[in-house]
């Protein structure tokens, strides 16, 4: 209930019209400023952008090996922690 009240108070405080008008005015001003700014487009004619294929099979294999190592380490630690009771 406490959280709900906090959220309701927060929503109520930010929904007053002066606050909304201030935000709207700031957005409108920034839109006007953006219209006056030059568009700078960087081009590098000597550069070639390509993606590189990734060998996911090798990654999967290494992850599986790591998983197996953790499992075997966990089993050996579990075995070491087991105390033998006197029979």
PDB file of N, CA and C in Angstrom:
ATOM      1  N   UNK A   1       0.821  -1.190   0.000  1.00  0.00           N
ATOM      2  CA  UNK A   1       0.000   0.000   0.000  1.00  0.00           C
ATOM      3  C   UNK A   1       0.873   1.265   0.000  1.00  0.00           C
ATOM      4  N   UNK A   2       1.981   1.193   0.722  1.00  0.00           N
ATOM      5  CA  UNK A   2       2.895   2.328   0.805  1.00  0.00           C
ATOM      6  C   UNK A   2       3.434   2.701  -0.571  1.00  0.00           C
ATOM      7  N   UNK A   3       3.833   1.699  -1.326  1.00  0.00           N
ATOM      8  CA  UNK A   3       4.388   1.938  -2.663  1.00  0.00           C
ATOM      9  C   UNK A   3       3.326   2.543  -3.578  1.00  0.00           C
ATOM     10  N   UNK A   4       2.116   2.016  -3.500  1.00  0.00           N
ATOM     11  CA  UNK A   4       1.022   2.537  -4.323  1.00  0.00           C
ATOM     12  C   UNK A   4       0.784   4.015  -4.019  1.00  0.00           C
ATOM     13  N   UNK A   5       0.783   4.375  -2.747  1.00  0.00           N
ATOM     14  CA  UNK A   5       0.593   5.785  -2.367  1.00  0.00           C
ATOM     15  C   UNK A   5       1.717   6.659  -2.897  1.00  0.00           C
ATOM     16  N   UNK A   6       2.947   6.164  -2.802  1.00  0.00           N
ATOM     17  CA  UNK A   6       4.090   6.919  -3.324  1.00  0.00           C
ATOM     18  C   UNK A   6       3.949   7.161  -4.824  1.00  0.00           C
ATOM     19  N   UNK A   7       3.568   6.122  -5.551  1.00  0.00           N
ATOM     20  CA  UNK A   7       3.412   6.245  -7.005  1.00  0.00           C
ATOM     21  C   UNK A   7       2.289   7.215  -7.343  1.00  0.00           C
ATOM     22  N   UNK A   8       1.175   7.105  -6.640  1.00  0.00           N
ATOM     23  CA  UNK A   8       0.056   8.015  -6.888  1.00  0.00           C
ATOM     24  C   UNK A   8       0.464   9.466  -6.614  1.00  0.00           C
ATOM     25  N   UNK A   9       1.198   9.693  -5.533  1.00  0.00           N
ATOM     26  CA  UNK A   9       1.667  11.053  -5.219  1.00  0.00           C
ATOM     27  C   UNK A   9       2.618  11.569  -6.288  1.00  0.00           C
ATOM     28  N   UNK A  10       3.481  10.691  -6.752  1.00  0.00           N
ATOM     29  CA  UNK A  10       4.436  11.072  -7.794  1.00  0.00           C
ATOM     30  C   UNK A  10       3.696  11.457  -9.074  1.00  0.00           C
ATOM     31  N   UNK A  11       2.743  10.630  -9.480  1.00  0.00           N
ATOM     32  CA  UNK A  11       1.965  10.909 -10.697  1.00  0.00           C
ATOM     33  C   UNK A  11       1.200  12.217 -10.543  1.00  0.00           C
ATOM     34  N   UNK A  12       0.606  12.416  -9.393  1.00  0.00           N
ATOM     35  CA  UNK A  12      -0.167  13.632  -9.153  1.00  0.00           C
ATOM     36  C   UNK A  12       0.722  14.875  -9.197  1.00  0.00           C
ATOM     37  N   UNK A  13       1.909  14.785  -8.614  1.00  0.00           N
ATOM     38  CA  UNK A  13       2.790  15.955  -8.593  1.00  0.00           C
ATOM     39  C   UNK A  13       3.299  16.313  -9.982  1.00  0.00           C
ATOM     40  N   UNK A  14       3.465  15.322 -10.845  1.00  0.00           N
ATOM     41  CA  UNK A  14       3.966  15.587 -12.193  1.00  0.00           C
ATOM     42  C   UNK A  14       2.857  15.842 -13.207  1.00  0.00           C
ATOM     43  N   UNK A  15       1.634  15.707 -12.779  1.00  0.00           N
ATOM     44  CA  UNK A  15       0.559  15.924 -13.742  1.00  0.00           C
ATOM     45  C   UNK A  15      -0.021  17.337 -13.658  1.00  0.00           C
ATOM     46  N   UNK A  16       0.589  18.196 -12.854  1.00  0.00           N
ATOM     47  CA  UNK A  16       0.062  19.554 -12.810  1.00  0.00           C
ATOM     48  C   UNK A  16       0.402  20.260 -14.122  1.00  0.00           C
ATOM     49  N   UNK A  17      -0.463  21.117 -14.556  1.00  0.00           N
ATOM     50  CA  UNK A  17      -0.372  21.688 -15.903  1.00  0.00           C
ATOM     51  C   UNK A  17       0.845  22.593 -16.090  1.00  0.00           C
ATOM     52  N   UNK A  18       1.303  23.264 -15.038  1.00  0.00           N
ATOM     53  CA  UNK A  18       2.486  24.119 -15.176  1.00  0.00           C
ATOM     54  C   UNK A  18       3.710  23.290 -15.545  1.00  0.00           C
ATOM     55  N   UNK A  19       3.856  22.167 -14.892  1.00  0.00           N
ATOM     56  CA  UNK A  19       4.999  21.292 -15.159  1.00  0.00           C
ATOM     57  C   UNK A  19       4.936  20.768 -16.591  1.00  0.00           C
ATOM     58  N   UNK A  20       3.768  20.337 -17.022  1.00  0.00           N
ATOM     59  CA  UNK A  20       3.595  19.822 -18.384  1.00  0.00           C
ATOM     60  C   UNK A  20       3.861  20.921 -19.404  1.00  0.00           C
ATOM     61  N   UNK A  21       3.378  22.137 -19.143  1.00  0.00           N
ATOM     62  CA  UNK A  21       3.615  23.256 -20.055  1.00  0.00           C
ATOM     63  C   UNK A  21       5.105  23.579 -20.164  1.00  0.00           C
ATOM     64  N   UNK A  22       5.810  23.491 -19.044  1.00  0.00           N
ATOM     65  CA  UNK A  22       7.247  23.769 -19.053  1.00  0.00           C
ATOM     66  C   UNK A  22       7.988  22.744 -19.916  1.00  0.00           C
ATOM     67  N   UNK A  23       7.645  21.491 -19.758  1.00  0.00           N
ATOM     68  CA  UNK A  23       8.284  20.438 -20.555  1.00  0.00           C
ATOM     69  C   UNK A  23       7.969  20.628 -22.037  1.00  0.00           C
ATOM     70  N   UNK A  24       6.721  20.900 -22.341  1.00  0.00           N
ATOM     71  CA  UNK A  24       6.313  21.102 -23.734  1.00  0.00           C
ATOM     72  C   UNK A  24       7.075  22.281 -24.343  1.00  0.00           C
ATOM     73  N   UNK A  25       7.209  23.363 -23.596  1.00  0.00           N
ATOM     74  CA  UNK A  25       7.935  24.539 -24.075  1.00  0.00           C
ATOM     75  C   UNK A  25       9.398  24.201 -24.356  1.00  0.00           C
ATOM     76  N   UNK A  26      10.010  23.416 -23.474  1.00  0.00           N
ATOM     77  CA  UNK A  26      11.406  23.027 -23.679  1.00  0.00           C
ATOM     78  C   UNK A  26      11.563  22.182 -24.944  1.00  0.00           C
ATOM     79  N   UNK A  27      10.635  21.270 -25.172  1.00  0.00           N
ATOM     80  CA  UNK A  27      10.700  20.461 -26.390  1.00  0.00           C
ATOM     81  C   UNK A  27      10.530  21.317 -27.641  1.00  0.00           C
ATOM     82  N   UNK A  28       9.607  22.247 -27.608  1.00  0.00           N
ATOM     83  CA  UNK A  28       9.388  23.117 -28.762  1.00  0.00           C
ATOM     84  C   UNK A  28      10.616  23.986 -29.044  1.00  0.00           C
ATOM     85  N   UNK A  29      11.246  24.505 -27.995  1.00  0.00           N
ATOM     86  CA  UNK A  29      12.468  25.294 -28.178  1.00  0.00           C
ATOM     87  C   UNK A  29      13.581  24.445 -28.784  1.00  0.00           C
ATOM     88  N   UNK A  30      13.723  23.233 -28.273  1.00  0.00           N
ATOM     89  CA  UNK A  30      14.790  22.371 -28.802  1.00  0.00           C
ATOM     90  C   UNK A  30      14.521  21.997 -30.254  1.00  0.00           C
ATOM     91  N   UNK A  31      13.259  21.811 -30.616  1.00  0.00           N
ATOM     92  CA  UNK A  31      12.924  21.523 -32.019  1.00  0.00           C
ATOM     93  C   UNK A  31      13.345  22.677 -32.924  1.00  0.00           C
ATOM     94  N   UNK A  32      13.150  23.902 -32.474  1.00  0.00           N
ATOM     95  CA  UNK A  32      13.543  25.067 -33.266  1.00  0.00           C
ATOM     96  C   UNK A  32      15.065  25.165 -33.383  1.00  0.00           C
ATOM     97  N   UNK A  33      15.756  24.885 -32.303  1.00  0.00           N
ATOM     98  CA  UNK A  33      17.224  24.935 -32.326  1.00  0.00           C
ATOM     99  C   UNK A  33      17.775  23.871 -33.266  1.00  0.00           C
ATOM    100  N   UNK A  34      17.219  22.695 -33.222  1.00  0.00           N
ATOM    101  CA  UNK A  34      17.687  21.592 -34.075  1.00  0.00           C
ATOM    102  C   UNK A  34      17.566  21.956 -35.553  1.00  0.00           C
ATOM    103  N   UNK A  35      16.513  22.678 -35.909  1.00  0.00           N
ATOM    104  CA  UNK A  35      16.316  23.062 -37.314  1.00  0.00           C
ATOM    105  C   UNK A  35      17.446  23.954 -37.823  1.00  0.00           C
ATOM    106  N   UNK A  36      18.079  24.694 -36.930  1.00  0.00           N
ATOM    107  CA  UNK A  36      19.140  25.614 -37.352  1.00  0.00           C
ATOM    108  C   UNK A  36      20.523  24.968 -37.372  1.00  0.00           C
ATOM    109  N   UNK A  37      20.658  23.798 -36.799  1.00  0.00           N
ATOM    110  CA  UNK A  37      21.964  23.140 -36.738  1.00  0.00           C
ATOM    111  C   UNK A  37      22.280  22.440 -38.052  1.00  0.00           C
ATOM    112  N   UNK A  38      23.547  22.492 -38.458  1.00  0.00           N
ATOM    113  CA  UNK A  38      23.922  21.789 -39.692  1.00  0.00           C
ATOM    114  C   UNK A  38      23.973  20.279 -39.444  1.00  0.00           C
ATOM    115  N   UNK A  39      23.705  19.538 -40.483  1.00  0.00           N
ATOM    116  CA  UNK A  39      23.801  18.083 -40.404  1.00  0.00           C
ATOM    117  C   UNK A  39      25.204  17.697 -40.837  1.00  0.00           C
ATOM    118  N   UNK A  40      25.941  17.125 -39.924  1.00  0.00           N
ATOM    119  CA  UNK A  40      27.313  16.713 -40.216  1.00  0.00           C
ATOM    120  C   UNK A  40      27.324  15.213 -40.453  1.00  0.00           C
ATOM    121  N   UNK A  41      27.654  14.862 -41.647  1.00  0.00           N
ATOM    122  CA  UNK A  41      27.703  13.451 -41.999  1.00  0.00           C
ATOM    123  C   UNK A  41      29.149  13.097 -42.293  1.00  0.00           C
ATOM    124  N   UNK A  42      29.690  12.213 -41.499  1.00  0.00           N
ATOM    125  CA  UNK A  42      31.080  11.825 -41.696  1.00  0.00           C
ATOM    126  C   UNK A  42      31.150  10.677 -42.688  1.00  0.00           C
ATOM    127  N   UNK A  43      31.970  10.865 -43.674  1.00  0.00           N
ATOM    128  CA  UNK A  43      32.177   9.814 -44.657  1.00  0.00           C
ATOM    129  C   UNK A  43      33.662   9.537 -44.757  1.00  0.00           C
ATOM    130  N   UNK A  44      33.986   8.293 -44.794  1.00  0.00           N
ATOM    131  CA  UNK A  44      35.369   7.870 -44.937  1.00  0.00           C
ATOM    132  C   UNK A  44      35.448   7.011 -46.189  1.00  0.00           C
ATOM    133  N   UNK A  45      35.780   7.619 -47.324  1.00  0.00           N
ATOM    134  CA  UNK A  45      35.764   6.873 -48.588  1.00  0.00           C
ATOM    135  C   UNK A  45      36.763   5.721 -48.628  1.00  0.00           C
ATOM    136  N   UNK A  46      37.829   5.813 -47.839  1.00  0.00           N
ATOM    137  CA  UNK A  46      38.827   4.746 -47.847  1.00  0.00           C
ATOM    138  C   UNK A  46      38.476   3.603 -46.893  1.00  0.00           C
ATOM    139  N   UNK A  47      37.464   3.794 -46.098  1.00  0.00           N
ATOM    140  CA  UNK A  47      37.109   2.774 -45.115  1.00  0.00           C
ATOM    141  C   UNK A  47      35.978   1.899 -45.641  1.00  0.00           C
ATOM    142  N   UNK A  48      36.068   0.658 -45.297  1.00  0.00           N
ATOM    143  CA  UNK A  48      35.023  -0.281 -45.692  1.00  0.00           C
ATOM    144  C   UNK A  48      34.522  -0.961 -44.419  1.00  0.00           C
ATOM    145  N   UNK A  49      33.256  -0.853 -44.155  1.00  0.00           N
ATOM    146  CA  UNK A  49      32.685  -1.416 -42.942  1.00  0.00           C
ATOM    147  C   UNK A  49      31.987  -2.729 -43.277  1.00  0.00           C
ATOM    148  N   UNK A  50      32.485  -3.776 -42.677  1.00  0.00           N
ATOM    149  CA  UNK A  50      31.876  -5.090 -42.897  1.00  0.00           C
ATOM    150  C   UNK A  50      31.743  -5.793 -41.557  1.00  0.00           C
ATOM    151  N   UNK A  51      30.897  -6.774 -41.531  1.00  0.00           N
ATOM    152  CA  UNK A  51      30.783  -7.585 -40.328  1.00  0.00           C
ATOM    153  C   UNK A  51      31.603  -8.851 -40.511  1.00  0.00           C
ATOM    154  N   UNK A  52      31.971  -9.425 -39.412  1.00  0.00           N
ATOM    155  CA  UNK A  52      32.831 -10.599 -39.438  1.00  0.00           C
ATOM    156  C   UNK A  52      32.031 -11.796 -38.923  1.00  0.00           C
ATOM    157  N   UNK A  53      32.084 -12.917 -39.630  1.00  0.00           N
ATOM    158  CA  UNK A  53      31.356 -14.092 -39.133  1.00  0.00           C
ATOM    159  C   UNK A  53      31.983 -14.603 -37.832  1.00  0.00           C
ATOM    160  N   UNK A  54      31.143 -15.076 -36.962  1.00  0.00           N
ATOM    161  CA  UNK A  54      31.591 -15.596 -35.673  1.00  0.00           C
ATOM    162  C   UNK A  54      31.330 -17.091 -35.645  1.00  0.00           C
ATOM    163  N   UNK A  55      32.324 -17.841 -35.217  1.00  0.00           N
ATOM    164  CA  UNK A  55      32.190 -19.288 -35.132  1.00  0.00           C
ATOM    165  C   UNK A  55      31.454 -19.631 -33.834  1.00  0.00           C
ATOM    166  N   UNK A  56      30.140 -19.698 -33.903  1.00  0.00           N
ATOM    167  CA  UNK A  56      29.351 -19.972 -32.702  1.00  0.00           C
ATOM    168  C   UNK A  56      29.505 -21.412 -32.240  1.00  0.00           C
ATOM    169  N   UNK A  57      29.829 -22.305 -33.157  1.00  0.00           N
ATOM    170  CA  UNK A  57      30.039 -23.704 -32.772  1.00  0.00           C
ATOM    171  C   UNK A  57      31.197 -23.832 -31.802  1.00  0.00           C
ATOM    172  N   UNK A  58      32.274 -23.107 -32.065  1.00  0.00           N
ATOM    173  CA  UNK A  58      33.444 -23.152 -31.184  1.00  0.00           C
ATOM    174  C   UNK A  58      33.117 -22.535 -29.828  1.00  0.00           C
ATOM    175  N   UNK A  59      32.359 -21.457 -29.839  1.00  0.00           N
ATOM    176  CA  UNK A  59      31.962 -20.811 -28.584  1.00  0.00           C
ATOM    177  C   UNK A  59      31.102 -21.764 -27.764  1.00  0.00           C
ATOM    178  N   UNK A  60      30.147 -22.405 -28.413  1.00  0.00           N
ATOM    179  CA  UNK A  60      29.271 -23.353 -27.729  1.00  0.00           C
ATOM    180  C   UNK A  60      30.074 -24.503 -27.139  1.00  0.00           C
ATOM    181  N   UNK A  61      31.034 -25.001 -27.892  1.00  0.00           N
ATOM    182  CA  UNK A  61      31.879 -26.108 -27.431  1.00  0.00           C
ATOM    183  C   UNK A  61      32.660 -25.701 -26.174  1.00  0.00           C
ATOM    184  N   UNK A  62      33.255 -24.509 -26.193  1.00  0.00           N
ATOM    185  CA  UNK A  62      34.012 -24.030 -25.037  1.00  0.00           C
ATOM    186  C   UNK A  62      33.111 -23.815 -23.821  1.00  0.00           C
ATOM    187  N   UNK A  63      31.922 -23.286 -24.043  1.00  0.00           N
ATOM    188  CA  UNK A  63      30.988 -23.091 -22.937  1.00  0.00           C
ATOM    189  C   UNK A  63      30.570 -24.426 -22.335  1.00  0.00           C
ATOM    190  N   UNK A  64      30.347 -25.416 -23.170  1.00  0.00           N
ATOM    191  CA  UNK A  64      29.974 -26.749 -22.696  1.00  0.00           C
ATOM    192  C   UNK A  64      31.110 -27.359 -21.876  1.00  0.00           C
ATOM    193  N   UNK A  65      32.355 -27.178 -22.332  1.00  0.00           N
ATOM    194  CA  UNK A  65      33.507 -27.682 -21.577  1.00  0.00           C
ATOM    195  C   UNK A  65      33.598 -27.003 -20.209  1.00  0.00           C
ATOM    196  N   UNK A  66      33.367 -25.697 -20.180  1.00  0.00           N
ATOM    197  CA  UNK A  66      33.395 -24.973 -18.908  1.00  0.00           C
ATOM    198  C   UNK A  66      32.301 -25.478 -17.980  1.00  0.00           C
ATOM    199  N   UNK A  67      31.133 -25.737 -18.536  1.00  0.00           N
ATOM    200  CA  UNK A  67      30.007 -26.239 -17.754  1.00  0.00           C
ATOM    201  C   UNK A  67      30.348 -27.598 -17.159  1.00  0.00           C
ATOM    202  N   UNK A  68      30.929 -28.476 -17.975  1.00  0.00           N
ATOM    203  CA  UNK A  68      31.308 -29.806 -17.501  1.00  0.00           C
ATOM    204  C   UNK A  68      32.363 -29.708 -16.401  1.00  0.00           C
ATOM    205  N   UNK A  69      33.309 -28.779 -16.548  1.00  0.00           N
ATOM    206  CA  UNK A  69      34.342 -28.603 -15.521  1.00  0.00           C
ATOM    207  C   UNK A  69      33.717 -28.159 -14.206  1.00  0.00           C
ATOM    208  N   UNK A  70      32.771 -27.245 -14.270  1.00  0.00           N
ATOM    209  CA  UNK A  70      32.108 -26.770 -13.053  1.00  0.00           C
ATOM    210  C   UNK A  70      31.314 -27.891 -12.402  1.00  0.00           C
ATOM    211  N   UNK A  71      30.635 -28.689 -13.229  1.00  0.00           N
ATOM    212  CA  UNK A  71      29.855 -29.804 -12.690  1.00  0.00           C
ATOM    213  C   UNK A  71      30.777 -30.793 -11.997  1.00  0.00           C
ATOM    214  N   UNK A  72      31.883 -31.151 -12.653  1.00  0.00           N
ATOM    215  CA  UNK A  72      32.797 -32.128 -12.053  1.00  0.00           C
ATOM    216  C   UNK A  72      33.454 -31.565 -10.797  1.00  0.00           C
ATOM    217  N   UNK A  73      33.758 -30.266 -10.780  1.00  0.00           N
ATOM    218  CA  UNK A  73      34.321 -29.653  -9.576  1.00  0.00           C
ATOM    219  C   UNK A  73      33.297 -29.655  -8.449  1.00  0.00           C
ATOM    220  N   UNK A  74      32.046 -29.383  -8.798  1.00  0.00           N
ATOM    221  CA  UNK A  74      30.975 -29.380  -7.798  1.00  0.00           C
ATOM    222  C   UNK A  74      30.766 -30.759  -7.211  1.00  0.00           C
ATOM    223  N   UNK A  75      30.837 -31.803  -8.051  1.00  0.00           N
ATOM    224  CA  UNK A  75      30.667 -33.175  -7.579  1.00  0.00           C
ATOM    225  C   UNK A  75      31.816 -33.549  -6.658  1.00  0.00           C
ATOM    226  N   UNK A  76      33.042 -33.212  -7.046  1.00  0.00           N
ATOM    227  CA  UNK A  76      34.188 -33.574  -6.206  1.00  0.00           C
ATOM    228  C   UNK A  76      34.145 -32.822  -4.883  1.00  0.00           C
ATOM    229  N   UNK A  77      33.695 -31.576  -4.890  1.00  0.00           N
ATOM    230  CA  UNK A  77      33.576 -30.829  -3.639  1.00  0.00           C
ATOM    231  C   UNK A  77      32.491 -31.440  -2.761  1.00  0.00           C
ATOM    232  N   UNK A  78      31.393 -31.881  -3.391  1.00  0.00           N
ATOM    233  CA  UNK A  78      30.312 -32.504  -2.632  1.00  0.00           C
ATOM    234  C   UNK A  78      30.792 -33.797  -1.998  1.00  0.00           C
ATOM    235  N   UNK A  79      31.558 -34.581  -2.743  1.00  0.00           N
ATOM    236  CA  UNK A  79      32.067 -35.854  -2.229  1.00  0.00           C
ATOM    237  C   UNK A  79      33.020 -35.594  -1.072  1.00  0.00           C
ATOM    238  N   UNK A  80      33.870 -34.576  -1.193  1.00  0.00           N
ATOM    239  CA  UNK A  80      34.817 -34.254  -0.130  1.00  0.00           C
ATOM    240  C   UNK A  80      34.107 -33.783   1.133  1.00  0.00           C
ATOM    241  N   UNK A  81      32.967 -33.131   0.980  1.00  0.00           N
ATOM    242  CA  UNK A  81      32.265 -32.600   2.145  1.00  0.00           C
ATOM    243  C   UNK A  81      31.413 -33.647   2.854  1.00  0.00           C
ATOM    244  N   UNK A  82      31.190 -34.792   2.223  1.00  0.00           N
ATOM    245  CA  UNK A  82      30.389 -35.851   2.841  1.00  0.00           C
ATOM    246  C   UNK A  82      31.244 -36.555   3.884  1.00  0.00           C
ATOM    247  N   UNK A  83      30.721 -36.653   5.088  1.00  0.00           N
ATOM    248  CA  UNK A  83      31.443 -37.354   6.143  1.00  0.00           C
ATOM    249  C   UNK A  83      30.923 -38.779   6.233  1.00  0.00           C
ATOM    250  N   UNK A  84      31.837 -39.677   6.364  1.00  0.00           N
ATOM    251  CA  UNK A  84      31.459 -41.082   6.495  1.00  0.00           C
ATOM    252  C   UNK A  84      31.089 -41.338   7.951  1.00  0.00           C
ATOM    253  N   UNK A  85      29.934 -41.903   8.160  1.00  0.00           N
ATOM    254  CA  UNK A  85      29.528 -42.234   9.528  1.00  0.00           C
ATOM    255  C   UNK A  85      30.117 -43.584   9.913  1.00  0.00           C
ATOM    256  N   UNK A  86      30.302 -43.759  11.189  1.00  0.00           N
ATOM    257  CA  UNK A  86      30.836 -45.037  11.665  1.00  0.00           C
ATOM    258  C   UNK A  86      29.800 -46.123  11.444  1.00  0.00           C
ATOM    259  N   UNK A  87      30.198 -47.173  10.808  1.00  0.00           N
ATOM    260  CA  UNK A  87      29.278 -48.281  10.552  1.00  0.00           C
ATOM    261  C   UNK A  87      29.425 -49.343  11.580  1.00  0.00           C
TER     262      UNK A  87
END
